[in-house]
CSV table of C-alpha atoms and ligand atoms in Angstrom, one decimal:
chain,number,residue,atom,x,y,z
A,100,UNK,CA,5.5,-30.8,31.6
A,101,UNK,CA,3.1,-33.1,33.3
A,102,UNK,CA,1.8,-35.1,30.3
A,103,UNK,CA,3.5,-38.5,29.9
A,104,UNK,CA,7.0,-39.8,30.6
A,105,UNK,CA,9.3,-37.3,28.9
A,106,UNK,CA,12.7,-36.9,27.4
A,107,UNK,CA,13.5,-33.3,26.3
A,108,UNK,CA,11.9,-34.0,22.9
A,109,UNK,CA,10.1,-37.3,22.9
A,110,UNK,CA,7.4,-38.4,25.3
A,111,UNK,CA,6.1,-42.1,25.7
A,112,UNK,CA,2.6,-43.3,26.7
A,113,UNK,CA,1.4,-46.7,27.8
A,114,UNK,CA,-1.6,-48.3,26.1
A,115,UNK,CA,-4.8,-46.8,27.7
A,116,UNK,CA,-2.9,-43.9,29.3
A,117,UNK,CA,-4.7,-40.6,29.4
A,118,UNK,CA,-2.5,-38.0,27.7
A,119,UNK,CA,-4.7,-35.0,28.8
A,120,UNK,CA,-8.3,-34.4,29.7
A,121,UNK,CA,-10.8,-32.0,28.2
A,122,UNK,CA,-10.9,-28.5,29.9
A,123,UNK,CA,-7.4,-28.8,31.3
A,124,UNK,CA,-4.8,-26.1,30.6
A,125,UNK,CA,-2.6,-27.1,27.6
A,126,UNK,CA,1.1,-26.2,27.3
A,127,UNK,CA,2.2,-28.5,24.5
A,128,UNK,CA,1.1,-29.9,21.2
A,129,UNK,CA,2.3,-33.3,19.9
A,130,UNK,CA,3.3,-35.1,16.7
A,131,UNK,CA,2.8,-38.8,16.8
A,132,UNK,CA,6.0,-40.6,16.0
A,133,UNK,CA,4.5,-44.1,16.5
A,134,UNK,CA,1.4,-45.6,18.0
A,135,UNK,CA,-2.3,-44.5,18.1
A,136,UNK,CA,-4.1,-41.8,20.0
A,137,UNK,CA,-7.9,-41.5,20.5
A,138,UNK,CA,-9.4,-38.0,20.7
A,139,UNK,CA,-12.7,-38.1,22.6
A,140,UNK,CA,-15.3,-36.2,24.6
A,141,UNK,CA,-17.1,-37.6,27.6
A,142,UNK,CA,-20.9,-37.4,27.7
A,143,UNK,CA,-23.1,-38.8,30.6
A,144,UNK,CA,-20.1,-40.8,31.7
A,145,UNK,CA,-19.5,-42.3,28.3
A,146,UNK,CA,-16.5,-41.6,26.1
A,147,UNK,CA,-17.4,-40.7,22.5
A,148,UNK,CA,-14.5,-40.9,20.1
A,149,UNK,CA,-14.0,-38.0,17.7
A,150,UNK,CA,-11.0,-39.3,15.8
A,151,UNK,CA,-8.3,-41.9,16.0
A,152,UNK,CA,-4.9,-40.4,15.1
A,153,UNK,CA,-1.8,-42.2,13.9
A,154,UNK,CA,1.8,-41.6,13.0
A,155,UNK,CA,2.4,-38.1,11.6
A,156,UNK,CA,-0.8,-36.6,13.0
A,157,UNK,CA,-0.7,-33.5,15.2
A,158,UNK,CA,-2.9,-33.0,18.3
A,159,UNK,CA,-3.2,-30.7,21.3
A,160,UNK,CA,-2.4,-27.7,19.1
A,161,UNK,CA,-5.7,-25.8,19.7
A,162,UNK,CA,-5.2,-25.0,23.4
A,163,UNK,CA,-1.6,-23.9,22.6
A,164,UNK,CA,-2.6,-21.6,19.7
A,165,UNK,CA,-5.0,-19.4,21.6
A,166,UNK,CA,-4.4,-20.3,25.3
A,167,UNK,CA,-7.9,-21.8,25.7
A,168,UNK,CA,-8.7,-25.1,27.7
A,169,UNK,CA,-8.3,-28.4,25.9
A,170,UNK,CA,-11.3,-29.0,23.6
A,171,UNK,CA,-11.2,-32.8,24.0
A,172,UNK,CA,-9.4,-35.5,25.8
A,173,UNK,CA,-6.6,-37.6,24.4
A,174,UNK,CA,-5.7,-41.2,25.3
A,175,UNK,CA,-3.0,-43.5,23.9
A,176,UNK,CA,-4.6,-46.6,22.4
A,177,UNK,CA,-1.3,-48.5,21.9
A,178,UNK,CA,2.3,-47.8,23.1
A,179,UNK,CA,2.8,-44.3,21.7
A,180,UNK,CA,5.7,-42.0,21.2
A,181,UNK,CA,5.2,-38.3,20.4
A,182,UNK,CA,7.4,-35.4,19.6
A,183,UNK,CA,6.7,-32.5,21.9
A,184,UNK,CA,6.0,-29.0,20.4
A,185,UNK,CA,6.4,-26.1,22.8
A,186,UNK,CA,4.0,-23.2,23.1
A,187,UNK,CA,6.8,-20.8,22.0
A,188,UNK,CA,7.3,-22.8,18.7
A,189,UNK,CA,3.6,-22.3,17.9
A,190,UNK,CA,2.9,-18.8,19.3
A,191,UNK,CA,5.9,-17.2,17.7
A,192,UNK,CA,4.6,-18.3,14.3
A,193,UNK,CA,1.0,-17.3,15.1
A,194,UNK,CA,2.1,-13.9,16.3
A,195,UNK,CA,4.1,-13.3,13.1
A,196,UNK,CA,1.2,-14.4,10.8
A,197,UNK,CA,-1.1,-12.2,8.8
A,198,UNK,CA,-4.0,-10.8,10.9
A,199,UNK,CA,-6.5,-12.2,8.5
A,200,UNK,CA,-5.0,-15.7,8.8
A,201,UNK,CA,-5.1,-15.3,12.6
A,202,UNK,CA,-8.7,-14.4,12.5
A,203,UNK,CA,-9.6,-17.3,10.2
A,204,UNK,CA,-7.7,-19.7,12.5
A,205,UNK,CA,-9.5,-18.3,15.5
A,206,UNK,CA,-12.9,-18.8,13.8
A,207,UNK,CA,-12.0,-22.4,13.0
A,208,UNK,CA,-11.0,-23.2,16.5
A,209,UNK,CA,-14.2,-21.7,17.9
A,210,UNK,CA,-16.2,-23.8,15.3
A,211,UNK,CA,-14.5,-27.0,16.3
A,212,UNK,CA,-15.0,-26.3,20.0
A,213,UNK,CA,-18.7,-25.7,19.4
A,214,UNK,CA,-19.0,-28.9,17.5
A,215,UNK,CA,-17.2,-30.8,20.3
A,216,UNK,CA,-19.5,-29.2,22.9
A,217,UNK,CA,-22.5,-30.3,20.7
A,218,UNK,CA,-21.2,-33.9,20.7
A,219,UNK,CA,-20.6,-34.0,24.5
A,220,UNK,CA,-24.1,-32.5,25.1
A,221,UNK,CA,-25.7,-35.1,22.9
A,222,UNK,CA,-27.9,-36.2,25.8
A,223,UNK,CA,-29.9,-33.0,25.3
A,224,UNK,CA,-29.2,-32.3,21.6
A,225,UNK,CA,-29.4,-28.6,20.7
A,226,UNK,CA,-27.7,-27.0,17.7
A,227,UNK,CA,-24.2,-26.1,18.7
A,228,UNK,CA,-24.1,-22.4,19.5
A,229,UNK,CA,-21.9,-20.4,17.3
A,230,UNK,CA,-21.5,-16.9,18.7
A,231,UNK,CA,-21.2,-14.0,16.3
A,232,UNK,CA,-18.1,-12.8,18.3
A,233,UNK,CA,-15.3,-15.3,18.5
A,234,UNK,CA,-14.8,-16.2,22.1
A,235,UNK,CA,-11.0,-16.3,22.0
A,236,UNK,CA,-9.3,-13.2,23.3
A,237,UNK,CA,-6.2,-13.4,21.3
A,238,UNK,CA,-7.3,-11.4,18.3
A,239,UNK,CA,-8.6,-7.8,17.8
A,240,UNK,CA,-11.5,-8.9,15.5
A,241,UNK,CA,-13.0,-5.6,14.3
A,242,UNK,CA,-10.0,-4.0,12.6
A,243,UNK,CA,-9.2,-7.3,10.9
A,244,UNK,CA,-12.8,-7.8,9.7
A,245,UNK,CA,-12.9,-4.2,8.5
A,246,UNK,CA,-9.7,-4.8,6.5
A,247,UNK,CA,-11.2,-7.9,4.9
A,248,UNK,CA,-14.3,-6.0,4.1
A,249,UNK,CA,-12.3,-3.2,2.6
A,250,UNK,CA,-10.3,-5.7,0.5
A,251,UNK,CA,-13.5,-7.3,-0.9
A,252,UNK,CA,-14.9,-3.8,-1.7
A,253,UNK,CA,-11.6,-2.9,-3.4
A,254,UNK,CA,-11.9,-6.0,-5.6
A,255,UNK,CA,-15.4,-5.0,-6.5
A,256,UNK,CA,-14.2,-1.4,-7.2
A,257,UNK,CA,-11.6,-2.7,-9.6
A,258,UNK,CA,-14.2,-4.9,-11.3
A,259,UNK,CA,-16.8,-2.1,-11.5
A,260,UNK,CA,-14.4,0.7,-12.5
A,261,UNK,CA,-15.3,2.7,-9.4
A,262,UNK,CA,-12.0,4.7,-9.3
A,263,UNK,CA,-11.9,8.2,-10.6
A,264,UNK,CA,-8.7,9.8,-11.8
A,265,UNK,CA,-7.9,13.2,-10.2
A,266,UNK,CA,-5.2,15.6,-11.3
A,267,UNK,CA,-3.3,18.2,-9.3
A,268,UNK,CA,-1.3,20.8,-11.2
A,269,UNK,CA,2.5,21.1,-10.9
A,270,UNK,CA,3.4,24.6,-11.6
A,271,UNK,CA,6.7,26.3,-12.7
A,272,UNK,CA,7.3,28.8,-9.9
A,273,UNK,CA,9.1,31.2,-12.2
A,274,UNK,CA,6.6,31.3,-15.1
A,275,UNK,CA,3.5,30.0,-13.3
A,276,UNK,CA,2.9,27.7,-16.2
A,277,UNK,CA,1.3,24.3,-15.5
A,278,UNK,CA,4.0,21.8,-16.4
A,279,UNK,CA,2.2,18.7,-15.6
A,280,UNK,CA,-0.2,17.0,-13.2
A,281,UNK,CA,0.1,14.4,-10.4
A,282,UNK,CA,-2.3,11.6,-10.8
A,283,UNK,CA,-4.2,11.2,-7.5
A,284,UNK,CA,-6.7,8.3,-7.3
A,285,UNK,CA,-10.1,8.7,-5.8
A,286,UNK,CA,-12.7,6.0,-5.1
A,287,UNK,CA,-16.4,6.5,-5.4
A,288,UNK,CA,-17.7,3.7,-3.2
A,289,UNK,CA,-21.5,2.9,-3.3
A,290,UNK,CA,-21.4,2.4,0.5
A,291,UNK,CA,-18.7,4.8,1.8
A,292,UNK,CA,-19.0,7.7,-0.6
A,293,UNK,CA,-15.8,9.4,-1.8
A,294,UNK,CA,-12.8,7.7,-0.3
A,295,UNK,CA,-9.4,9.3,-0.3
A,296,UNK,CA,-6.3,7.1,-1.1
A,297,UNK,CA,-5.0,7.6,2.4
A,298,UNK,CA,-7.8,5.2,3.5
A,299,UNK,CA,-7.2,2.4,1.0
A,300,UNK,CA,-3.8,2.5,-0.6
A,301,UNK,CA,-2.1,0.9,2.4
A,302,UNK,CA,-4.6,-2.0,2.4
A,303,UNK,CA,-4.1,-2.3,-1.4
A,304,UNK,CA,-0.3,-2.4,-0.9
A,305,UNK,CA,-0.6,-5.0,1.8
A,306,UNK,CA,-2.4,-7.3,-0.6
A,307,UNK,CA,-1.6,-7.7,-4.3
A,308,UNK,CA,-4.5,-5.4,-5.2
A,309,UNK,CA,-2.1,-2.5,-5.7
A,310,UNK,CA,-1.0,-4.2,-8.9
A,311,UNK,CA,-4.3,-4.1,-10.9
A,312,UNK,CA,-4.9,-0.6,-9.3
A,313,UNK,CA,-1.5,0.6,-10.4
A,314,UNK,CA,-2.0,-0.7,-13.9
A,315,UNK,CA,-5.4,1.1,-14.0
A,316,UNK,CA,-3.6,4.3,-12.9
A,317,UNK,CA,-1.0,4.2,-15.6
A,318,UNK,CA,-3.6,3.2,-18.3
A,319,UNK,CA,-5.8,6.2,-17.3
A,320,UNK,CA,-2.8,8.6,-16.9
A,321,UNK,CA,-1.7,7.8,-20.5
A,322,UNK,CA,-5.2,8.0,-22.0
A,323,UNK,CA,-5.9,11.3,-20.2
A,324,UNK,CA,-2.5,12.7,-21.1
A,325,UNK,CA,-3.5,12.3,-24.8
A,326,UNK,CA,-6.8,14.0,-24.0
A,327,UNK,CA,-5.0,16.9,-22.3
A,328,UNK,CA,-2.6,17.2,-25.2
A,329,UNK,CA,-5.5,17.2,-27.8
A,330,UNK,CA,-7.2,20.0,-25.9
A,331,UNK,CA,-3.9,21.9,-25.8
A,332,UNK,CA,-3.3,21.2,-29.5
A,333,UNK,CA,-6.6,22.7,-30.4
A,334,UNK,CA,-5.8,25.8,-28.4
A,335,UNK,CA,-2.3,25.9,-29.9
A,336,UNK,CA,-3.8,25.9,-33.4
A,337,UNK,CA,-6.1,28.8,-32.4
A,338,UNK,CA,-3.4,30.9,-30.6
A,339,UNK,CA,0.0,29.7,-32.0
A,340,UNK,CA,1.3,30.0,-28.4
A,341,UNK,CA,4.1,27.5,-27.6
A,342,UNK,CA,4.3,25.4,-24.5
A,343,UNK,CA,6.5,22.7,-23.0
A,344,UNK,CA,5.2,19.1,-23.3
A,345,UNK,CA,2.9,18.2,-20.5
A,346,UNK,CA,3.8,15.3,-18.1
A,347,UNK,CA,1.8,13.2,-15.7
A,348,UNK,CA,3.3,11.9,-12.5
A,349,UNK,CA,2.1,8.6,-11.1
A,350,UNK,CA,2.7,7.2,-7.6
A,351,UNK,CA,4.3,3.8,-7.8
A,352,UNK,CA,4.5,1.6,-4.7
A,353,UNK,CA,7.2,-0.9,-3.7
A,354,UNK,CA,4.9,-3.8,-4.3
A,355,UNK,CA,4.3,-2.7,-7.9
A,356,UNK,CA,8.1,-2.5,-8.6
A,357,UNK,CA,8.6,-5.9,-7.1
A,358,UNK,CA,6.5,-7.5,-9.8
A,359,UNK,CA,9.0,-8.8,-12.4
A,360,UNK,CA,6.7,-7.8,-15.3
A,361,UNK,CA,6.3,-4.2,-14.1
A,362,UNK,CA,8.6,-2.7,-16.7
A,363,UNK,CA,7.2,-4.7,-19.5
A,364,UNK,CA,3.6,-3.8,-18.6
A,365,UNK,CA,4.6,-0.1,-18.3
A,366,UNK,CA,6.2,-0.1,-21.7
A,367,UNK,CA,3.2,-1.8,-23.3
A,368,UNK,CA,0.7,0.7,-21.9
A,369,UNK,CA,2.8,3.6,-23.1
A,370,UNK,CA,3.3,2.1,-26.5
A,371,UNK,CA,-0.4,1.5,-26.9
A,372,UNK,CA,-1.1,5.1,-26.1
A,373,UNK,CA,1.9,6.4,-28.0
A,374,UNK,CA,3.2,8.3,-25.1
A,375,UNK,CA,6.9,9.3,-25.0
A,376,UNK,CA,8.6,7.8,-21.8
A,377,UNK,CA,9.7,11.2,-20.7
A,378,UNK,CA,6.1,12.4,-20.3
A,379,UNK,CA,5.3,9.9,-17.5
A,380,UNK,CA,7.1,10.5,-14.2
A,381,UNK,CA,7.3,7.8,-11.6
A,382,UNK,CA,7.0,9.0,-8.0
A,383,UNK,CA,8.5,6.7,-5.5
A,384,UNK,CA,9.1,7.0,-1.8
A,385,UNK,CA,12.2,5.9,0.1
A,386,UNK,CA,10.3,2.8,1.1
A,387,UNK,CA,10.7,1.6,-2.5
A,388,UNK,CA,14.4,2.2,-2.4
A,389,UNK,CA,14.7,0.3,0.8
A,390,UNK,CA,12.9,-2.8,-0.5
A,391,UNK,CA,16.1,-4.5,-1.6
A,392,UNK,CA,17.9,-5.2,-4.8
A,393,UNK,CA,15.1,-6.3,-7.1
A,394,UNK,CA,13.2,-3.1,-6.7
A,395,UNK,CA,16.4,-1.1,-7.2
A,396,UNK,CA,17.2,-2.9,-10.4
A,397,UNK,CA,13.8,-2.2,-11.8
A,398,UNK,CA,14.2,1.5,-10.9
A,399,UNK,CA,17.6,1.6,-12.6
A,400,UNK,CA,16.0,0.0,-15.7
A,401,UNK,CA,13.1,2.5,-15.7
A,402,UNK,CA,15.6,5.2,-15.5
A,403,UNK,CA,17.6,3.7,-18.4
A,404,UNK,CA,14.4,3.4,-20.4
A,405,UNK,CA,14.0,7.2,-20.1
A,406,UNK,CA,11.4,7.4,-17.3
A,407,UNK,CA,11.7,10.4,-15.0
A,408,UNK,CA,12.0,9.4,-11.3
A,409,UNK,CA,10.8,11.6,-8.5
A,410,UNK,CA,11.6,10.9,-4.8
A,411,UNK,CA,8.3,11.6,-3.0
A,412,UNK,CA,7.8,12.9,0.5
A,413,UNK,CA,11.4,13.9,0.9
A,414,UNK,CA,12.3,14.7,4.5
A,415,UNK,CA,9.7,12.5,6.2
A,416,UNK,CA,11.5,9.2,6.2
A,417,UNK,CA,15.1,8.4,6.8
A,418,UNK,CA,16.0,10.9,4.0
A,419,UNK,CA,19.3,9.0,3.6
A,420,UNK,CA,21.6,10.9,1.4
A,421,UNK,CA,23.1,7.6,0.2
A,422,UNK,CA,20.0,7.2,-2.0
A,423,UNK,CA,20.7,10.5,-3.7
A,424,UNK,CA,24.3,9.5,-4.2
A,425,UNK,CA,23.4,6.0,-5.5
A,426,UNK,CA,20.4,6.5,-7.7
A,427,UNK,CA,19.8,8.8,-10.6
A,428,UNK,CA,16.8,10.5,-9.3
A,429,UNK,CA,15.5,13.4,-11.4
A,430,UNK,CA,13.5,15.3,-9.0
A,431,UNK,CA,13.0,15.7,-5.3
A,432,UNK,CA,9.5,16.4,-3.9
A,433,UNK,CA,10.0,18.2,-0.6
A,434,UNK,CA,7.3,17.1,1.8
A,435,UNK,CA,4.6,19.6,2.7
A,436,UNK,CA,5.7,19.5,6.3
A,437,UNK,CA,8.7,21.7,5.4
A,438,UNK,CA,6.6,24.1,3.4
A,439,UNK,CA,4.2,24.5,6.3
A,440,UNK,CA,6.9,24.9,9.0
A,441,UNK,CA,9.4,27.1,7.2
A,442,UNK,CA,7.4,30.3,7.9
A,443,UNK,CA,7.4,29.9,11.6
A,444,UNK,CA,10.5,27.8,12.3
A,445,UNK,CA,13.9,29.3,11.3
A,446,UNK,CA,15.6,25.9,11.5
A,447,UNK,CA,13.1,24.5,9.0
A,448,UNK,CA,13.7,27.5,6.7
A,449,UNK,CA,17.5,26.9,7.0
A,450,UNK,CA,17.0,23.2,6.1
A,451,UNK,CA,14.8,24.1,3.2
A,452,UNK,CA,17.5,26.4,1.8
A,453,UNK,CA,20.1,23.7,2.0
A,454,UNK,CA,17.8,21.0,0.5
A,455,UNK,CA,17.1,23.3,-2.4
A,456,UNK,CA,20.8,24.1,-2.8
A,457,UNK,CA,21.7,20.4,-2.7
A,458,UNK,CA,19.0,19.6,-5.2
A,459,UNK,CA,20.4,22.2,-7.6
A,460,UNK,CA,24.0,21.0,-7.1
A,461,UNK,CA,22.9,17.4,-7.9
A,462,UNK,CA,21.2,18.6,-11.1
A,463,UNK,CA,17.8,17.6,-9.8
A,464,UNK,CA,14.5,19.4,-10.2
A,465,UNK,CA,13.1,20.7,-6.9
A,466,UNK,CA,9.3,20.4,-6.2
A,467,UNK,CA,7.7,21.8,-3.1
A,468,UNK,CA,4.5,20.0,-2.0
A,469,UNK,CA,1.5,21.5,-0.2
A,470,UNK,CA,1.9,25.1,-1.2
A,471,UNK,CA,-1.2,26.8,0.2
A,472,UNK,CA,-0.4,30.5,0.6
A,473,UNK,CA,1.1,33.4,-1.3
A,474,UNK,CA,3.7,33.8,1.4
A,475,UNK,CA,4.9,30.2,1.0
A,476,UNK,CA,5.0,30.7,-2.8
A,477,UNK,CA,7.1,33.9,-2.5
A,478,UNK,CA,9.7,32.4,-0.2
A,479,UNK,CA,10.0,29.2,-2.3
A,480,UNK,CA,10.5,31.2,-5.5
A,481,UNK,CA,13.0,33.4,-3.7
A,482,UNK,CA,14.9,30.3,-2.5
A,483,UNK,CA,15.1,29.0,-6.1
A,484,UNK,CA,12.6,26.2,-5.8
A,485,UNK,CA,11.6,25.2,-9.4
A,486,UNK,CA,8.1,23.6,-9.2
A,487,UNK,CA,5.2,24.0,-6.7
A,488,UNK,CA,2.2,21.8,-6.0
A,489,UNK,CA,-0.6,22.7,-3.6
A,490,UNK,CA,-4.0,24.1,-3.1
A,491,UNK,CA,-2.7,27.6,-4.0
A,492,UNK,CA,-2.4,26.4,-7.6
A,493,UNK,CA,-5.2,23.9,-7.6
A,494,UNK,CA,-6.7,20.9,-5.6
A,495,UNK,CA,-6.8,17.5,-7.2
A,496,UNK,CA,-9.5,17.8,-9.8
A,497,UNK,CA,-11.4,15.4,-12.1
A,498,UNK,CA,-10.3,15.4,-15.7
A,499,UNK,CA,-12.7,18.0,-17.1
A,500,UNK,CA,-12.0,20.6,-14.4
A,501,UNK,CA,-8.2,19.9,-14.6
A,502,UNK,CA,-8.4,20.4,-18.4
A,503,UNK,CA,-10.2,23.7,-18.0
A,504,UNK,CA,-7.6,24.9,-15.5
A,505,UNK,CA,-4.9,23.8,-17.9
A,506,UNK,CA,-6.4,25.7,-20.8
A,507,UNK,CA,-7.0,28.8,-18.7
A,508,UNK,CA,-3.4,28.7,-17.6
A,509,UNK,CA,-2.2,28.1,-21.2
A,510,UNK,CA,-4.2,31.0,-22.6
A,511,UNK,CA,-3.2,33.5,-20.0
A,512,UNK,CA,-0.2,35.7,-20.8
A,513,UNK,CA,3.1,34.2,-19.4
A,514,UNK,CA,6.8,34.8,-19.3
A,515,UNK,CA,8.7,31.7,-20.4
A,516,UNK,CA,12.5,31.7,-19.9
A,517,UNK,CA,13.6,30.2,-23.2
A,518,UNK,CA,12.5,28.5,-26.4
A,519,UNK,CA,9.6,26.1,-25.7
A,520,UNK,CA,8.0,23.2,-27.4
A,521,UNK,CA,4.3,23.2,-28.3
A,522,UNK,CA,2.2,20.5,-26.8
A,523,UNK,CA,2.4,18.4,-30.0
A,524,UNK,CA,6.2,18.7,-29.9
A,525,UNK,CA,6.6,21.5,-32.6
A,526,UNK,CA,9.5,23.8,-31.6
A,527,UNK,CA,8.5,27.4,-31.2
A,528,UNK,CA,10.0,30.5,-29.7
A,529,UNK,CA,7.3,33.1,-29.8
A,530,UNK,CA,8.1,35.8,-27.2
A,531,UNK,CA,5.8,35.9,-24.2
A,532,UNK,CA,4.5,38.5,-21.8
A,533,UNK,CA,4.8,38.3,-18.0
A,534,UNK,CA,2.0,36.2,-16.5
A,535,UNK,CA,-0.4,36.2,-13.6
A,536,UNK,CA,-1.4,33.5,-11.0
A,537,UNK,CA,-2.5,30.1,-12.2
B,175,C2E,P1,1.3,12.1,-2.1
B,175,C2E,O1,1.8,11.4,-3.3
B,175,C2E,O2,2.3,12.8,-1.2
B,175,C2E,O3,0.2,13.1,-2.7
B,175,C2E,C1,0.1,14.4,-2.2
B,175,C2E,C2,-1.1,14.5,-1.2
B,175,C2E,O4,-1.1,15.8,-0.6
B,175,C2E,C3,-2.4,14.3,-1.9
B,175,C2E,O5,-3.3,13.6,-1.0
B,175,C2E,C4,-2.9,15.7,-2.1
B,175,C2E,O6,-4.3,15.8,-2.2
B,175,C2E,C5,-2.4,16.4,-0.9
B,175,C2E,N1,-2.2,17.8,-1.1
B,175,C2E,C6,-1.8,18.4,-2.2
B,175,C2E,N2,-1.7,19.8,-2.1
B,175,C2E,C7,-2.0,20.0,-0.8
B,175,C2E,C8,-2.0,21.2,0.0
B,175,C2E,O7,-1.8,22.3,-0.4
B,175,C2E,N3,-2.4,21.1,1.3
B,175,C2E,C9,-2.7,19.9,1.8
B,175,C2E,N4,-3.1,19.8,3.1
B,175,C2E,N5,-2.7,18.7,1.1
B,175,C2E,C10,-2.3,18.8,-0.2
B,175,C2E,P2,-4.2,12.4,-1.4
B,175,C2E,O8,-4.7,12.7,-2.8
B,175,C2E,O9,-5.2,12.2,-0.3
B,175,C2E,O10,-3.2,11.2,-1.5
B,175,C2E,C11,-2.6,10.7,-0.4
B,175,C2E,C12,-1.5,9.7,-0.8
B,175,C2E,O11,-2.0,8.6,-1.3
B,175,C2E,C13,-0.5,10.3,-1.8
B,175,C2E,O12,0.4,11.1,-1.2
B,175,C2E,C14,0.1,9.0,-2.3
B,175,C2E,O13,1.1,8.5,-1.5
B,175,C2E,C15,-1.1,8.0,-2.3
B,175,C2E,N6,-1.7,7.9,-3.6
B,175,C2E,C16,-2.6,8.8,-4.2
B,175,C2E,N7,-2.9,8.3,-5.4
B,175,C2E,C17,-2.2,7.2,-5.6
B,175,C2E,C18,-2.1,6.2,-6.7
B,175,C2E,O14,-2.7,6.4,-7.7
B,175,C2E,N8,-1.2,5.2,-6.5
B,175,C2E,C19,-0.5,5.0,-5.3
B,175,C2E,N9,0.3,3.9,-5.2
B,175,C2E,N10,-0.6,5.9,-4.3
B,175,C2E,C20,-1.4,6.9,-4.4
B,176,CMP,P1,-6.6,-29.1,22.1
B,176,CMP,O1,-7.8,-28.4,22.3
B,176,CMP,O2,-5.3,-28.5,22.6
B,176,CMP,O3,-6.7,-30.5,22.9
B,176,CMP,C1,-7.6,-31.5,22.3
B,176,CMP,C2,-7.1,-31.8,20.9
B,176,CMP,O4,-7.8,-32.7,20.2
B,176,CMP,C3,-7.2,-30.5,20.1
B,176,CMP,O5,-6.3,-29.6,20.6
B,176,CMP,C4,-7.1,-31.1,18.7
B,176,CMP,O6,-5.7,-31.4,18.4
B,176,CMP,C5,-7.8,-32.4,18.8
B,176,CMP,N1,-9.3,-32.3,18.4
B,176,CMP,C6,-10.2,-31.5,19.1
B,176,CMP,N2,-11.4,-31.7,18.5
B,176,CMP,C7,-11.2,-32.6,17.5
B,176,CMP,C8,-12.1,-33.2,16.5
B,176,CMP,N3,-13.4,-32.9,16.5
B,176,CMP,N4,-11.6,-34.0,15.6
B,176,CMP,C9,-10.3,-34.3,15.6
B,176,CMP,N5,-9.4,-33.8,16.5
B,176,CMP,C10,-9.9,-33.0,17.4
B,177,CA,CA1,3.2,11.6,-4.8
B,178,CA,CA1,4.2,13.6,-1.4
């Protein structure tokens, strides 16, 4: 350290002593313990004071934050004592901060530097130049700006109801009956066109935007479940054919579970739409289970309230078996990677067999994701997988198309394995014929 007479923590300056000069490299910031410091720029040989700082003020932080030269000079006006702040103390915190905060700080620093340059060039006054690209090299600007833009657009999408529910069928591999749908959100953006959730759910999860979006999802899932059921009821009245009550699965992220009011809001929405709890399934990934005790408590509560819990993307994360031992999970959704690989990789096929056997032993329902071909369907059925989801049965569809697919599937001849319930809950055991593909 070259600035002042130092102890390890405190540094002392005489009245009139220059602490540092503009454009020098800066390694420390200072907190004034006692005394006064003048921050100034020099123009045509004259010092122009920018600010006089006193006890408790911080200075010299700018050069340390982004490793740029000192933006002004500092001089002790009286006998002054300062606490020294090291670069590491500041840079560790800056590195750990949100990229948006970093970007905003960077913009502020550039702005102050431009203003100071404007003051020091007062002899030939021109408007301080503010470049469109921040000059400091310590931030990747474009991805951060893009994320901020996306966040603003998502806020607008929530306000203008620009999300469209899509439904992908979940099919009983034995009877080929559509048992339910997974709710998959789509965003129709005025500037980007159709946007798939892969492009915005992560950003929504990083901010609190996932909460209003999640509420919208559950609200729509409930309203549409009633509309699906009404359509089925009309068909039931016409045909008298029974069916199991339809369910809708919704994806719930860790951040949603962390909100203390999540359970209450969920219950309110279901009550408003008069949906039995067992007809809404909550799909969670391992990440939710890893998020600590509060999320786990909420999951347990959801389970106690009668919601069905599905562990999504099984096999892609840590796939820790302790989760399966610890939590009462109703179904296991085996990731499409396994379905894709099992035809060509005997080891994956062996794993698939064991996962399905384990699922059965634990009394869980097995769901295979991403079923695209007849061959995959045949193997999964042979291995005893209960439910399939994938393009073979139907892509994620808007409500009307999903409803038509459901009615077509309902009306076709099928082979149920036992007494079934009609969509409106009336018990019925009319014998059925063997069915064809969804
Ligand atoms: P996910 O929950 O694993 O959903 C399954 C994804 O696989 C969907 O992608 C679906 O379109 C796709 N898929 C289904 N069958 C097939 C197939 O046969 N082949 C192939 N190649 N893909 C198939 P999508 O709709 O793009 O959703 C991506 C992810 O975004 C979802 O993965 C889920 O994690 C998240 N997501 C979607 N909707 C929501 C939502 O409403 N809330 C939350 N929190 N996350 C959502
Ligand atoms: P730094 O650029 O490291 O060194 C000069 C310091 O003066 C700077 O950090 C800030 O702490 C402070 N500073 C710079 N410009 C101004 C200003 N316009 N007003 C008040 N303080 C300033
Ligand atoms: Ca899912
Ligand atoms: Ca999945």
